[in-house]
Coordinates of C-alpha atoms in Angstrom, one line a residue:
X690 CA 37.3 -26.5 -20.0
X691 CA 37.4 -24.1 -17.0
X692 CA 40.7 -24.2 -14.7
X693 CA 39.2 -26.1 -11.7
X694 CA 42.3 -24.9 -9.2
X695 CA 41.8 -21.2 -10.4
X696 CA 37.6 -21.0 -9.9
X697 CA 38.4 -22.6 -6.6
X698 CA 40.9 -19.8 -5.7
X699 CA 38.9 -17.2 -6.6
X700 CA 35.5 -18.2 -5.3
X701 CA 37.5 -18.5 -2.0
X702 CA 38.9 -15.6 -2.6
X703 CA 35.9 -13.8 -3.1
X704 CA 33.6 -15.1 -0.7
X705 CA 36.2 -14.7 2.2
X706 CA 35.3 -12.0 4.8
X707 CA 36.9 -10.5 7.8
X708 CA 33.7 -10.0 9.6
X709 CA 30.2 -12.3 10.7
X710 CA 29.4 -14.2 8.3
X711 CA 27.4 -18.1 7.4
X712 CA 27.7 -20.4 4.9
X713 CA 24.0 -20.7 2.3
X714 CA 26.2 -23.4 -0.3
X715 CA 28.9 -24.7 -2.0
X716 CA 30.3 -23.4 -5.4
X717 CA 29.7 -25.4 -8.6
X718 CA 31.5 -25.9 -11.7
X719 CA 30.7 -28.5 -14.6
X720 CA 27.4 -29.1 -12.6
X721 CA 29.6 -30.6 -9.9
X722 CA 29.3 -28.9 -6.1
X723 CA 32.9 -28.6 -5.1
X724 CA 33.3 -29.4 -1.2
X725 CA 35.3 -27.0 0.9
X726 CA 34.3 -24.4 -2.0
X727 CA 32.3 -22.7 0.0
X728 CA 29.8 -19.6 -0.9
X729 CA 29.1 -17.4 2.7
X730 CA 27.3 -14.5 3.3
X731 CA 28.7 -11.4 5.3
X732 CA 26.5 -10.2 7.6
X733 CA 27.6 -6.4 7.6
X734 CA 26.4 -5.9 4.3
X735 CA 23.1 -7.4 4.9
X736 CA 21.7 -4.2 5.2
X737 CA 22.4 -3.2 1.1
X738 CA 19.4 -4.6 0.3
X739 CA 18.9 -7.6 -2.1
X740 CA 16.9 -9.9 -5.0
X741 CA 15.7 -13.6 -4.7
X742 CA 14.4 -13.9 -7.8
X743 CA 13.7 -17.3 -10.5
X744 CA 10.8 -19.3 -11.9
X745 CA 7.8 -21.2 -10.0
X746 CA 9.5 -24.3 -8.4
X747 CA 13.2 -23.4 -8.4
X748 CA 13.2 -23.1 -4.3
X749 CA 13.3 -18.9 -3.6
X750 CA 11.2 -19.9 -0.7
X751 CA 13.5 -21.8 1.0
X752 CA 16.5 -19.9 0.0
X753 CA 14.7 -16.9 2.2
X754 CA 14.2 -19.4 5.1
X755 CA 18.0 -20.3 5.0
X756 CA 18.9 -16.9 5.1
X757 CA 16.7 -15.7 7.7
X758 CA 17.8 -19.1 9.7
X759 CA 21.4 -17.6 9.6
X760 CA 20.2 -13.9 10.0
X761 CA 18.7 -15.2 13.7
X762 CA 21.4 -17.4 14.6
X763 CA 23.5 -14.5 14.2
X764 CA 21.1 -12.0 16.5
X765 CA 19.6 -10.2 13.5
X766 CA 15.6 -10.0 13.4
X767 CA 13.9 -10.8 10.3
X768 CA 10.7 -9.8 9.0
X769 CA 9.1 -12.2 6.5
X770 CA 6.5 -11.2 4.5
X771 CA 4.5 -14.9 4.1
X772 CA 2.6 -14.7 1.0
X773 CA 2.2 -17.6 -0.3
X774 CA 1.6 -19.3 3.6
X775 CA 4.8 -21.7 3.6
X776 CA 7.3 -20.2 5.9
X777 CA 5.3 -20.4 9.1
X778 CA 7.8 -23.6 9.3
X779 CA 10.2 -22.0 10.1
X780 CA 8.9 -22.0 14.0
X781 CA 9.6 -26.1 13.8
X782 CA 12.5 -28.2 13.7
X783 CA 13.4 -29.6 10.3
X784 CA 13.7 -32.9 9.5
X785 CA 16.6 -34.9 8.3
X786 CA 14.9 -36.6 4.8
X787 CA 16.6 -39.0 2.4
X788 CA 16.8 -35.9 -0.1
X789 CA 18.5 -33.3 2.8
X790 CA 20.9 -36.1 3.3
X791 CA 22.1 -36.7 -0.3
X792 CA 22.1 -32.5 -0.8
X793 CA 24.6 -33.0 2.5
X794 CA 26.5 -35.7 1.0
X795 CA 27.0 -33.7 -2.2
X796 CA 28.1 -30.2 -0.7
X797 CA 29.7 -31.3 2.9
X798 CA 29.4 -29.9 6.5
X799 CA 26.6 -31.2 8.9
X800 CA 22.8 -30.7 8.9
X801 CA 21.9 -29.9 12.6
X802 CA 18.1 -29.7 12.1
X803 CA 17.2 -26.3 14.8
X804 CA 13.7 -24.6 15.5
X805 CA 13.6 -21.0 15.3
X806 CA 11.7 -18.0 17.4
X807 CA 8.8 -16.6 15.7
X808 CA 6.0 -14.2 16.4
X809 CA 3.4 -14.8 13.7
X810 CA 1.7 -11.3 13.0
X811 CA -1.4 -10.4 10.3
X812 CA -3.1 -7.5 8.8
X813 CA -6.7 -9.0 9.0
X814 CA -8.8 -11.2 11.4
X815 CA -5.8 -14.3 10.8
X816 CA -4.8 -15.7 14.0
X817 CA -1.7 -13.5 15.1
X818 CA -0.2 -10.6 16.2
X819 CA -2.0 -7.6 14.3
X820 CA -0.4 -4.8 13.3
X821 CA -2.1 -1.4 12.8
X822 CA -1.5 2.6 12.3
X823 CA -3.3 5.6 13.0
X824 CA -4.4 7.9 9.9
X825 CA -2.5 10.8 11.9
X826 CA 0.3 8.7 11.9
X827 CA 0.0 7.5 8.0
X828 CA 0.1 11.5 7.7
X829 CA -0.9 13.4 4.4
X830 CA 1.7 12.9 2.2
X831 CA 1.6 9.1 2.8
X832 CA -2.5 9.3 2.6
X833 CA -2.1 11.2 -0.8
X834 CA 0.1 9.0 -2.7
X835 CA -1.7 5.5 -1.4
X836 CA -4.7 7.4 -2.9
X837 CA -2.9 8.6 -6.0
X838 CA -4.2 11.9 -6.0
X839 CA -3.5 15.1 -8.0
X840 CA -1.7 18.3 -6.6
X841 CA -5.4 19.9 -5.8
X842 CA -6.5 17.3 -3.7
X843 CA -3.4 16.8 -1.6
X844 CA -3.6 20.0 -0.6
X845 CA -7.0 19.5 0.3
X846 CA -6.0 16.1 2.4
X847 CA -3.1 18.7 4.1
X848 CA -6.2 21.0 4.7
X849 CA -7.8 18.2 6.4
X850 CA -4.9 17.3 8.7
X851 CA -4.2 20.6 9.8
X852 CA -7.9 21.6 10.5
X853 CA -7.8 18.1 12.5
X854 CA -4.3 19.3 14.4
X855 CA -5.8 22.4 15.4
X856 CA -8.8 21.4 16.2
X857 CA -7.1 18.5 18.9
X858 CA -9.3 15.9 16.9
X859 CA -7.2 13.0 16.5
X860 CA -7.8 10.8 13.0
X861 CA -7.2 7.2 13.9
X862 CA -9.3 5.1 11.5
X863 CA -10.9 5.9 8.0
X864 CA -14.2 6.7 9.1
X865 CA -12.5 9.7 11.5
X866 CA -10.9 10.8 7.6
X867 CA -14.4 10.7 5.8
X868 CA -16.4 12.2 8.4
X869 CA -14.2 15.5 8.5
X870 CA -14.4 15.2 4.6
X871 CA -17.8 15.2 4.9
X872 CA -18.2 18.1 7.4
X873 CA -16.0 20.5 5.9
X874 CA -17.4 20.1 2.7
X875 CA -21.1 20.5 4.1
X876 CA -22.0 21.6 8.0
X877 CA -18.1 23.2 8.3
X878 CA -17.6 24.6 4.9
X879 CA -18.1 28.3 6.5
X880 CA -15.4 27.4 9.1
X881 CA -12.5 25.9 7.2
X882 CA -12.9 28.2 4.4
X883 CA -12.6 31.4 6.8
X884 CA -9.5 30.3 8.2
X885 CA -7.1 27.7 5.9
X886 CA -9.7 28.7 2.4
X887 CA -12.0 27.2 -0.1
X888 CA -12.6 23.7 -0.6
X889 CA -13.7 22.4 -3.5
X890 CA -16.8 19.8 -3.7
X891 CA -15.2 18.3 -6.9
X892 CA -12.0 17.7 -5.0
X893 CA -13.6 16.5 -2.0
X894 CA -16.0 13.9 -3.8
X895 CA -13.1 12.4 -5.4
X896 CA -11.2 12.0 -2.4
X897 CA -14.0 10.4 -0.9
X898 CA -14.6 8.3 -3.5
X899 CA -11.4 6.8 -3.6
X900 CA -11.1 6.7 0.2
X901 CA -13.8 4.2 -0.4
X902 CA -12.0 2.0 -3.0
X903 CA -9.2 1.7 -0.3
X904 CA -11.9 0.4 2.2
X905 CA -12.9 -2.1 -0.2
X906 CA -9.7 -3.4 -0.5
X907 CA -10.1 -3.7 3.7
X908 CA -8.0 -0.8 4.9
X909 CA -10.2 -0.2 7.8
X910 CA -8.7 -3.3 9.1
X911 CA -5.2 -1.9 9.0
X912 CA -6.1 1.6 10.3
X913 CA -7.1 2.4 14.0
X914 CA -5.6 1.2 17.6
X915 CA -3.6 0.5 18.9
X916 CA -0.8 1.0 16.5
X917 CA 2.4 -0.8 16.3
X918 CA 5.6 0.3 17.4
X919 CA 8.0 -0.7 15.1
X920 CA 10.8 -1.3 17.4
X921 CA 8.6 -4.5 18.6
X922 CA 10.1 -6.0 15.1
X923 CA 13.5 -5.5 16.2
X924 CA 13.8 -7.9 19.3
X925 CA 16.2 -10.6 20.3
X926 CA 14.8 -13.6 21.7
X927 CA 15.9 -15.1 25.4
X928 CA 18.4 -16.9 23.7
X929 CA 20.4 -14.5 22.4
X930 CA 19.0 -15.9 18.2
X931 CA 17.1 -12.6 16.3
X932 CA 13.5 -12.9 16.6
X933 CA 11.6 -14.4 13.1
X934 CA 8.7 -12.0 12.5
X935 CA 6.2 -13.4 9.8
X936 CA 3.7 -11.6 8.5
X937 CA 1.3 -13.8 7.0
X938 CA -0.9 -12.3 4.2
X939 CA -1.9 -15.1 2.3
X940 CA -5.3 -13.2 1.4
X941 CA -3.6 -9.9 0.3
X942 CA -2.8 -10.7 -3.4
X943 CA -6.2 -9.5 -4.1
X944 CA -5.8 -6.5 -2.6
X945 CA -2.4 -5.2 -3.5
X946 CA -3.5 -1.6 -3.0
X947 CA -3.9 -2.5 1.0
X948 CA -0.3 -4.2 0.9
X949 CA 1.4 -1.2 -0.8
X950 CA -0.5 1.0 2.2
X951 CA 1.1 -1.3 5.4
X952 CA 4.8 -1.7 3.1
X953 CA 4.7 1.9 2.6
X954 CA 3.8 2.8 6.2
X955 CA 6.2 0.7 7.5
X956 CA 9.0 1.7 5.6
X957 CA 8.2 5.4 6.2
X958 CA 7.8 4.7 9.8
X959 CA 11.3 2.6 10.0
X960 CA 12.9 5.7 8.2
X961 CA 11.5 8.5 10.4
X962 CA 12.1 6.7 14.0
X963 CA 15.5 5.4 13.5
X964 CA 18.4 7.2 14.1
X965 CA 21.3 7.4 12.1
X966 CA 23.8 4.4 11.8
X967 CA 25.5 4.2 8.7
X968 CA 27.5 1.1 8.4
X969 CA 27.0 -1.1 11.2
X970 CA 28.6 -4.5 12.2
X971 CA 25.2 -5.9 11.7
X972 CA 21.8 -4.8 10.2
X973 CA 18.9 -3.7 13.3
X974 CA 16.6 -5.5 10.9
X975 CA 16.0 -7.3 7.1
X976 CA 13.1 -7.6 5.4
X977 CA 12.2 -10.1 2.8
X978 CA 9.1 -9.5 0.7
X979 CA 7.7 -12.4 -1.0
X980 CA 5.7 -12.1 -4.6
X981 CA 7.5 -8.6 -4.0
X982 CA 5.8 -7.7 -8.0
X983 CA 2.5 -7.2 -5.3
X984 CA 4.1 -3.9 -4.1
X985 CA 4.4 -2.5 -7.8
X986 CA 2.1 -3.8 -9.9
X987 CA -0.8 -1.2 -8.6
X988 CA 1.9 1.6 -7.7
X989 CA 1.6 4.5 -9.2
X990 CA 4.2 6.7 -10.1
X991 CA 4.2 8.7 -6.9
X992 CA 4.2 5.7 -5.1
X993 CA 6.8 4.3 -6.9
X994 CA 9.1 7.2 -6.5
X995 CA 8.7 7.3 -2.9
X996 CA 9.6 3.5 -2.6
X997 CA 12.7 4.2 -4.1
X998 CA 13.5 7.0 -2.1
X999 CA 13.1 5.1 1.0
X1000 CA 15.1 2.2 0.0
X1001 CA 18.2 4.3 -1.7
X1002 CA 18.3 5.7 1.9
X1003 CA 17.0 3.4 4.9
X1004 CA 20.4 1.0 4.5
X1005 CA 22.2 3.9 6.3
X1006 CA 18.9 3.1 9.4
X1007 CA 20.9 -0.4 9.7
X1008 CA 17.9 -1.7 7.6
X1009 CA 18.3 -4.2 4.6
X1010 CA 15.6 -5.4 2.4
X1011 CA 15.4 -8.5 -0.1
X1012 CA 12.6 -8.7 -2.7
X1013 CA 11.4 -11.7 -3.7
X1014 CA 10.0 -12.0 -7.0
X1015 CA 9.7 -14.3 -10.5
X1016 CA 11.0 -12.2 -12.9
X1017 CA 13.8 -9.8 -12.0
X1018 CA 11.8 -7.2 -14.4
X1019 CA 9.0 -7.2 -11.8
X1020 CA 11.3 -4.6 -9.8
X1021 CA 12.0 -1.1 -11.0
X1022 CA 15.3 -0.3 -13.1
X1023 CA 15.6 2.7 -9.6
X1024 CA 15.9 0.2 -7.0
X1025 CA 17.4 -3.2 -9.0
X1026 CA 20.1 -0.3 -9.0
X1027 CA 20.2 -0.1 -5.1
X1028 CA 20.5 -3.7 -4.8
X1029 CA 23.8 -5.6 -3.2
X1030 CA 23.1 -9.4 -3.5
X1031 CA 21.4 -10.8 -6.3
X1032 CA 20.4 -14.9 -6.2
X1033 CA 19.2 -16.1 -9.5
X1034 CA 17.5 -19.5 -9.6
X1035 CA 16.3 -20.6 -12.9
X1036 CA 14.2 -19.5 -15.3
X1037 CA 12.3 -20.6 -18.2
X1038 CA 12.7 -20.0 -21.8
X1039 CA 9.4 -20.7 -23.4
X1040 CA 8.9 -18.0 -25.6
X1041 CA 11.0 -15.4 -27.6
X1042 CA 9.5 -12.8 -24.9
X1043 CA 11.4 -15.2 -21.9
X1044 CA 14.9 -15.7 -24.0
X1045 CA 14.9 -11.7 -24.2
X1046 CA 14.2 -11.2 -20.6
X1047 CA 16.8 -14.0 -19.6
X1048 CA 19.7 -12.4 -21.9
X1049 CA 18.7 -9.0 -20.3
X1050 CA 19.1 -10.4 -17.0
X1051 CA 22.2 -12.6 -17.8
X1052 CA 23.8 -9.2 -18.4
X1053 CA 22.9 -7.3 -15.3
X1054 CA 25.5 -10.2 -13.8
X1055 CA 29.8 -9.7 -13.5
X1056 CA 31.4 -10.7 -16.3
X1057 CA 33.2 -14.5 -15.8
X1058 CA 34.7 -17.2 -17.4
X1059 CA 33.9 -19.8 -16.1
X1060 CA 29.7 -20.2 -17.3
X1061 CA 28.1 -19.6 -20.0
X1062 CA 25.4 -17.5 -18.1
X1063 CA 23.0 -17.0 -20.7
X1064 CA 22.3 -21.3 -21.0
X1065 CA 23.2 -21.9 -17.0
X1066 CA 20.5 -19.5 -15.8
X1067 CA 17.6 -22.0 -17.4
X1068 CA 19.0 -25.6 -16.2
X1069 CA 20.0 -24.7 -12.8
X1070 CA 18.0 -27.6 -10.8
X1071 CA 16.2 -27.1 -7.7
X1072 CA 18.2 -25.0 -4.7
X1073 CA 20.4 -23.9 -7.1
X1074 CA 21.3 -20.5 -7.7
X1075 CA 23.4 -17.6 -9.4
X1076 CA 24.9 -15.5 -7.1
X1077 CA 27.0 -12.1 -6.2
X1078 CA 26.6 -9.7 -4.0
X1079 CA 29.0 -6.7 -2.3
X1080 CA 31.9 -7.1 -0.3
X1081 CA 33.1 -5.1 2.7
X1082 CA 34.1 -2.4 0.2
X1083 CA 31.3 -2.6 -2.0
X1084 CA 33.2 -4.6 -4.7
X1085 CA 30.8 -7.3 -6.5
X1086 CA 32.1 -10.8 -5.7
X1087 CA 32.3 -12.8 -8.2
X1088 CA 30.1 -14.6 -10.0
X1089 CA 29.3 -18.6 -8.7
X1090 CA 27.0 -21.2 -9.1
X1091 CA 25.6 -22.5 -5.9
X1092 CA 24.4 -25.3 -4.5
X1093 CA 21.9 -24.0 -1.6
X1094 CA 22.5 -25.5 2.0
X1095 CA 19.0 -26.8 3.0
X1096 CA 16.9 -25.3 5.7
X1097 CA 17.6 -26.3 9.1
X1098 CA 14.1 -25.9 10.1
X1099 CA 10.8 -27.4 8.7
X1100 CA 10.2 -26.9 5.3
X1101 CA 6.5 -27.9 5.5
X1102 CA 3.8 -25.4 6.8
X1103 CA 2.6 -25.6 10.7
X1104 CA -0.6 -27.3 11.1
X1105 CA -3.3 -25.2 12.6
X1106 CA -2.7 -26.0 16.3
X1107 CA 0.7 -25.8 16.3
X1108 CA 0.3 -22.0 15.2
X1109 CA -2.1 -21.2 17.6
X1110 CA -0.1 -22.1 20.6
X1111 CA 2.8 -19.9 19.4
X1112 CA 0.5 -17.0 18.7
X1113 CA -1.0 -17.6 22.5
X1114 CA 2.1 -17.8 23.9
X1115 CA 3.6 -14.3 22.3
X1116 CA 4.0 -11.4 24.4
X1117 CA 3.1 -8.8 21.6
X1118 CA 0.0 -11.2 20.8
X1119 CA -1.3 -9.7 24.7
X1120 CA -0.2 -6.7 23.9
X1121 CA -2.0 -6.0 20.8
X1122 CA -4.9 -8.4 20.8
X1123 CA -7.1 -5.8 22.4
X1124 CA -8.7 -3.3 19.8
X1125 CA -9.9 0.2 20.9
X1126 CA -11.8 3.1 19.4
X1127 CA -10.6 6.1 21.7
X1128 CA -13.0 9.2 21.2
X1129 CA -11.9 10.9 17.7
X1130 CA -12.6 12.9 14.9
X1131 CA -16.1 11.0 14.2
X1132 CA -17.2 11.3 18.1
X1133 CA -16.2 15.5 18.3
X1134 CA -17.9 16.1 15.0
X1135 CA -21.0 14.5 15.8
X1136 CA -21.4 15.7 19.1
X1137 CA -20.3 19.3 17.4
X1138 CA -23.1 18.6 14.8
X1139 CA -25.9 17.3 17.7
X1140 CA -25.3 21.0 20.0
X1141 CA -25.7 22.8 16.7
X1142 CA -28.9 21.6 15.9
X1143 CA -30.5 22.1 19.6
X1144 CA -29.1 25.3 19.1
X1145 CA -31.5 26.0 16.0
X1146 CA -34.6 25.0 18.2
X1147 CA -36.6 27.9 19.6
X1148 CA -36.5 28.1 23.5
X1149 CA -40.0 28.3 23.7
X1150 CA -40.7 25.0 21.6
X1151 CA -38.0 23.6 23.8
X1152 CA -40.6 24.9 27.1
X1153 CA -43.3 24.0 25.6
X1154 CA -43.5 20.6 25.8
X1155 CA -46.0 19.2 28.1
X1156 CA -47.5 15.9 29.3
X1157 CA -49.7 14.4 27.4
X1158 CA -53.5 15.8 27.7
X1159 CA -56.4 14.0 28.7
X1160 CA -59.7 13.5 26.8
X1161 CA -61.4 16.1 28.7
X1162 CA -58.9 19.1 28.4
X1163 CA -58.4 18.3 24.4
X1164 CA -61.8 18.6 24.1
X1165 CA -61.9 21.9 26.3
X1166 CA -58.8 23.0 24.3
X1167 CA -60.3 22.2 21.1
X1168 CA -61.3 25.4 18.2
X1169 CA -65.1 24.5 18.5
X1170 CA -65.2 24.2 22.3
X1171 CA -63.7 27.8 22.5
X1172 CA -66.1 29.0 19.9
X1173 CA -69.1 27.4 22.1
X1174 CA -68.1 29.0 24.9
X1175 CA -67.4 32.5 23.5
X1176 CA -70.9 32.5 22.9
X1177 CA -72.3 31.0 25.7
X1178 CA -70.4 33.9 27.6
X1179 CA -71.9 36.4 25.6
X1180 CA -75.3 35.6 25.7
X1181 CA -74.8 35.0 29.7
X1182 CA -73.0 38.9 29.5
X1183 CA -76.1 40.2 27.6
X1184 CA -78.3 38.6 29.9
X1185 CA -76.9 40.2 33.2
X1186 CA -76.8 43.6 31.3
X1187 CA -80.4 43.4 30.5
X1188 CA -80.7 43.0 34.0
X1189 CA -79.4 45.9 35.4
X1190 CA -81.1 47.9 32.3
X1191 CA -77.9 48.5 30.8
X1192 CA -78.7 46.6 27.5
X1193 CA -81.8 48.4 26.3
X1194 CA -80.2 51.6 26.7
X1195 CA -77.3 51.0 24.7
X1196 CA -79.4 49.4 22.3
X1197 CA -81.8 52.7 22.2
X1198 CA -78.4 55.1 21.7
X1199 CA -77.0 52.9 19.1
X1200 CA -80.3 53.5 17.4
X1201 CA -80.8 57.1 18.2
X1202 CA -77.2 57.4 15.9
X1203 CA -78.6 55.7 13.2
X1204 CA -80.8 58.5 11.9

């Protein structure tokens, strides 16, 4: 039987901190929540990244809502990535149910019920703030591992850029990249391989090919203008609360190629802008991705490594990330490693397969004595949850089962009309809603291509065009009329010559020489 007075020391202990922080639940021991045993999160080290992670069911969902509720309050934004299209409630004050108030009644403190401020943004033709990015911007190296290619063909896409730089011919959308594909490798093949070298056709029909499979997966809809400026994430509303940014991409788990492309670009884009911060008091942003398996399931190995690279180093931009996933084996080993707080909600053991991946997972947790880790993890109930993370001085806190604080807002979806008066009413919905094709690669080329071929023209054909004739002057013009009347004119010449007694006489010499 565990020491009750001594699990209640040291989960105070351990979940004390001297900075910002907010209170997600209340420790449990012998499935009994403890009140004034309370589990808080520290807001400084939001920004070490983390994993949400448990079964179907088990209430991950809300357990990102609460967090991002207490992110806001405390002036961080939020970015939630809304795949599964049931956090747009978080706009709309919750409500105090019958179950909210027996969770209260079991773990203490008040349930204040609190709306917060959202911008609702989307990657296709959803209703919402869209975000976008230029090709130039995505840049070759980006371009090339989306597309997984090999080492030839990225230095044929780095060809591509820097003809496109030199040239001034910007590359905002995908058919800007495949029509300068096209023209160096036909019309332009000369030009380019003068001055950067040869291009092969095999390299550039791959390329193409898979530039293609990226548009299937509806890329064009995410590359062109105008593109997003990052720092629009990172805003504080009027009163004072960090702005709630949902992304909803409830249509992108077919096409997890397209959501690798925008996580990607956006990470890269967060890395390259921001300045140096290294610890801060609190985070400039957090990022929650949802059904976060999405982002690796299609990755490839380039991909993959470049992920990681980003997230071992963007917590030093004042940016966190939590993934959000089933099975904490969805995530590589590379950036589990990376990761601060860790929330386990149950899992199920229905198969030799899941008790191996629970006992592997029971062991990534600190050491205690107070559960039995290995049989908690699979009967924690719903809003329950295994957690640890990182103190102020990077020291894992200690293990503690949790009984999750409910959601002040709603934890019900927004009906239709209720969205679309937020989304009308956003400042960055104006500001992006307009979309623009500015003149590009695809616009020079052709116009390029449309000189060189009145070029090849003859002047004269050019000249020669006329009006159209009328009957009478195509029949003059005709083969036979000219025939008729070389004839008539020589019979009428032969005539007048007889005449004036010329004929005969040339007729008589010419006759004279015959003999």
């Amino acid at each position: 039987m565990p020491d009750k007075s001594l699990f209640i020391q040291t989960i105070k202990e351990g979940y004390s901190f001297k900075g910002e922080s907010f209170r997600i639940g209340s420790a449990v021991l012998d499935s009994t929540p403890i009140k004034d045993c309370d589990v808080f999160l520290p807001i400084k080290t939001m920004n070490r990244h983390g994993l949400i992670a448990g079964a179907s069911g088990t209430g991950k969902t809300k357990t990102v809502q609460l967090i991002a509720e207490g992110l806001s309050d405390a002036s961080v934004p939020v970015l939630l990535m809304d795949i599964k299209g049931d956090l747009s409630g978080i706009a709309a004050r919750g409500d105090e149910s019958e179950p909210i108030k027996d969770r209260m009644q079991k773990i203490g403190g008040r349930y204040d019920p609190s709306a917060y401020p959202v911008d609702f943004f989307t990657l296709s033709n959803e209703k919402g703030v869209r975000l976008r990015a230029t090709v130039t911007e995505f840049g070759p190296i980006l371009l090339s591992k989306i597309l997984a290619l090999n080492d030839t063909q990225e230095g044929v896409v780095a060809m591509i850029f820097k003809y496109c730089d030199d040239n001034k011919m910007p590359l905002l959308d995908l058919k800007d990249f495949i029509k300068v594909l096209q023209y160096l490798g036909n019309e332009g093949r000369k030009e380019v391989e003068k001055y950067y070298g040869k291009i092969s056709t095999t390299s550039t029909g791959t390329i193409l090919r898979k530039v293609i499979e990226l548009q299937q997966q509806g890329a064009d809809i995410f590359f062109g203008e105008p593109s997003f400026d990052v720092n629009d994430l990172m805003r504080v509303a009027d009163d004072g609360r960090g702005m709630v940014n949902v992304l909803r991409v409830t249509d992108i788990q077919s096409k997890p190629k397209l959501f690798s492309t925008f996580m990607l670009s956006l990470l890269a884009e967060l890395y390259s802008t921001l300045p140096e911060e290294g610890d801060l008091e609190k985070p400039k942003l957090v990022m929650f991705i949802d059904e976060a398996h999405l982002v690796f399931q299609e990755a490839t190995s380039a991909l993959l490594e470049q992920i990681e690279t980003v997230v071992k180093l963007i917590r030093s931009k004042g940016i966190g990330i939590f993934f959000c996933t089933q099975n904490p084996q969805d995530i590589p080993a590379a950036v589990l490693a990376q990761l601060g707080l860790k929330i386990q909600h149950s899992l199920r053991a229905f198969t030799a397969a899941d008790r191996k991946t629970i006992k592997k997972a029971a062991e990534n947790y600190p050491e205690t004595n107070f559960y039995d880790v290995d049989e908690l993890v699979t009967r924690l109930g719903i809003g329950e949850a295994l957690i640890t993370m990182l103190n102020e001085k990077g020291i894992p806190t200690p293990l503690v089962h949790t009984m999750l604080v409910p959601p002040k807002s709603r934890m019900d979806v927004l009906a239709k009309s209720e969205m679309e008066e937020i989304v009308n009413k956003s400042k960055l919905f104006r500001k992006y809603s307009e979309i623009f094709d500015s003149k590009s690669a695809y616009e020079i080329l052709n116009e390029k291509l449309e000189e060189a071929s009145v070029k090849s023209v003859p002047q004269d054909t050019l000249h020669s065009k006329k009006t159209e004739k009328t009957t009478l002057e195509k029949v003059l013009d005709s083969p036979v009329t000219r025939q008729i009347g070389r004839t008539a004119a020589g019979v009428i010449t032969r005539s007048l010559l007889g005449a004036l007694g010329l004929g005969r006489q040339r007729t008589r010499r010419r006759n004279n020489n015959w003999f």
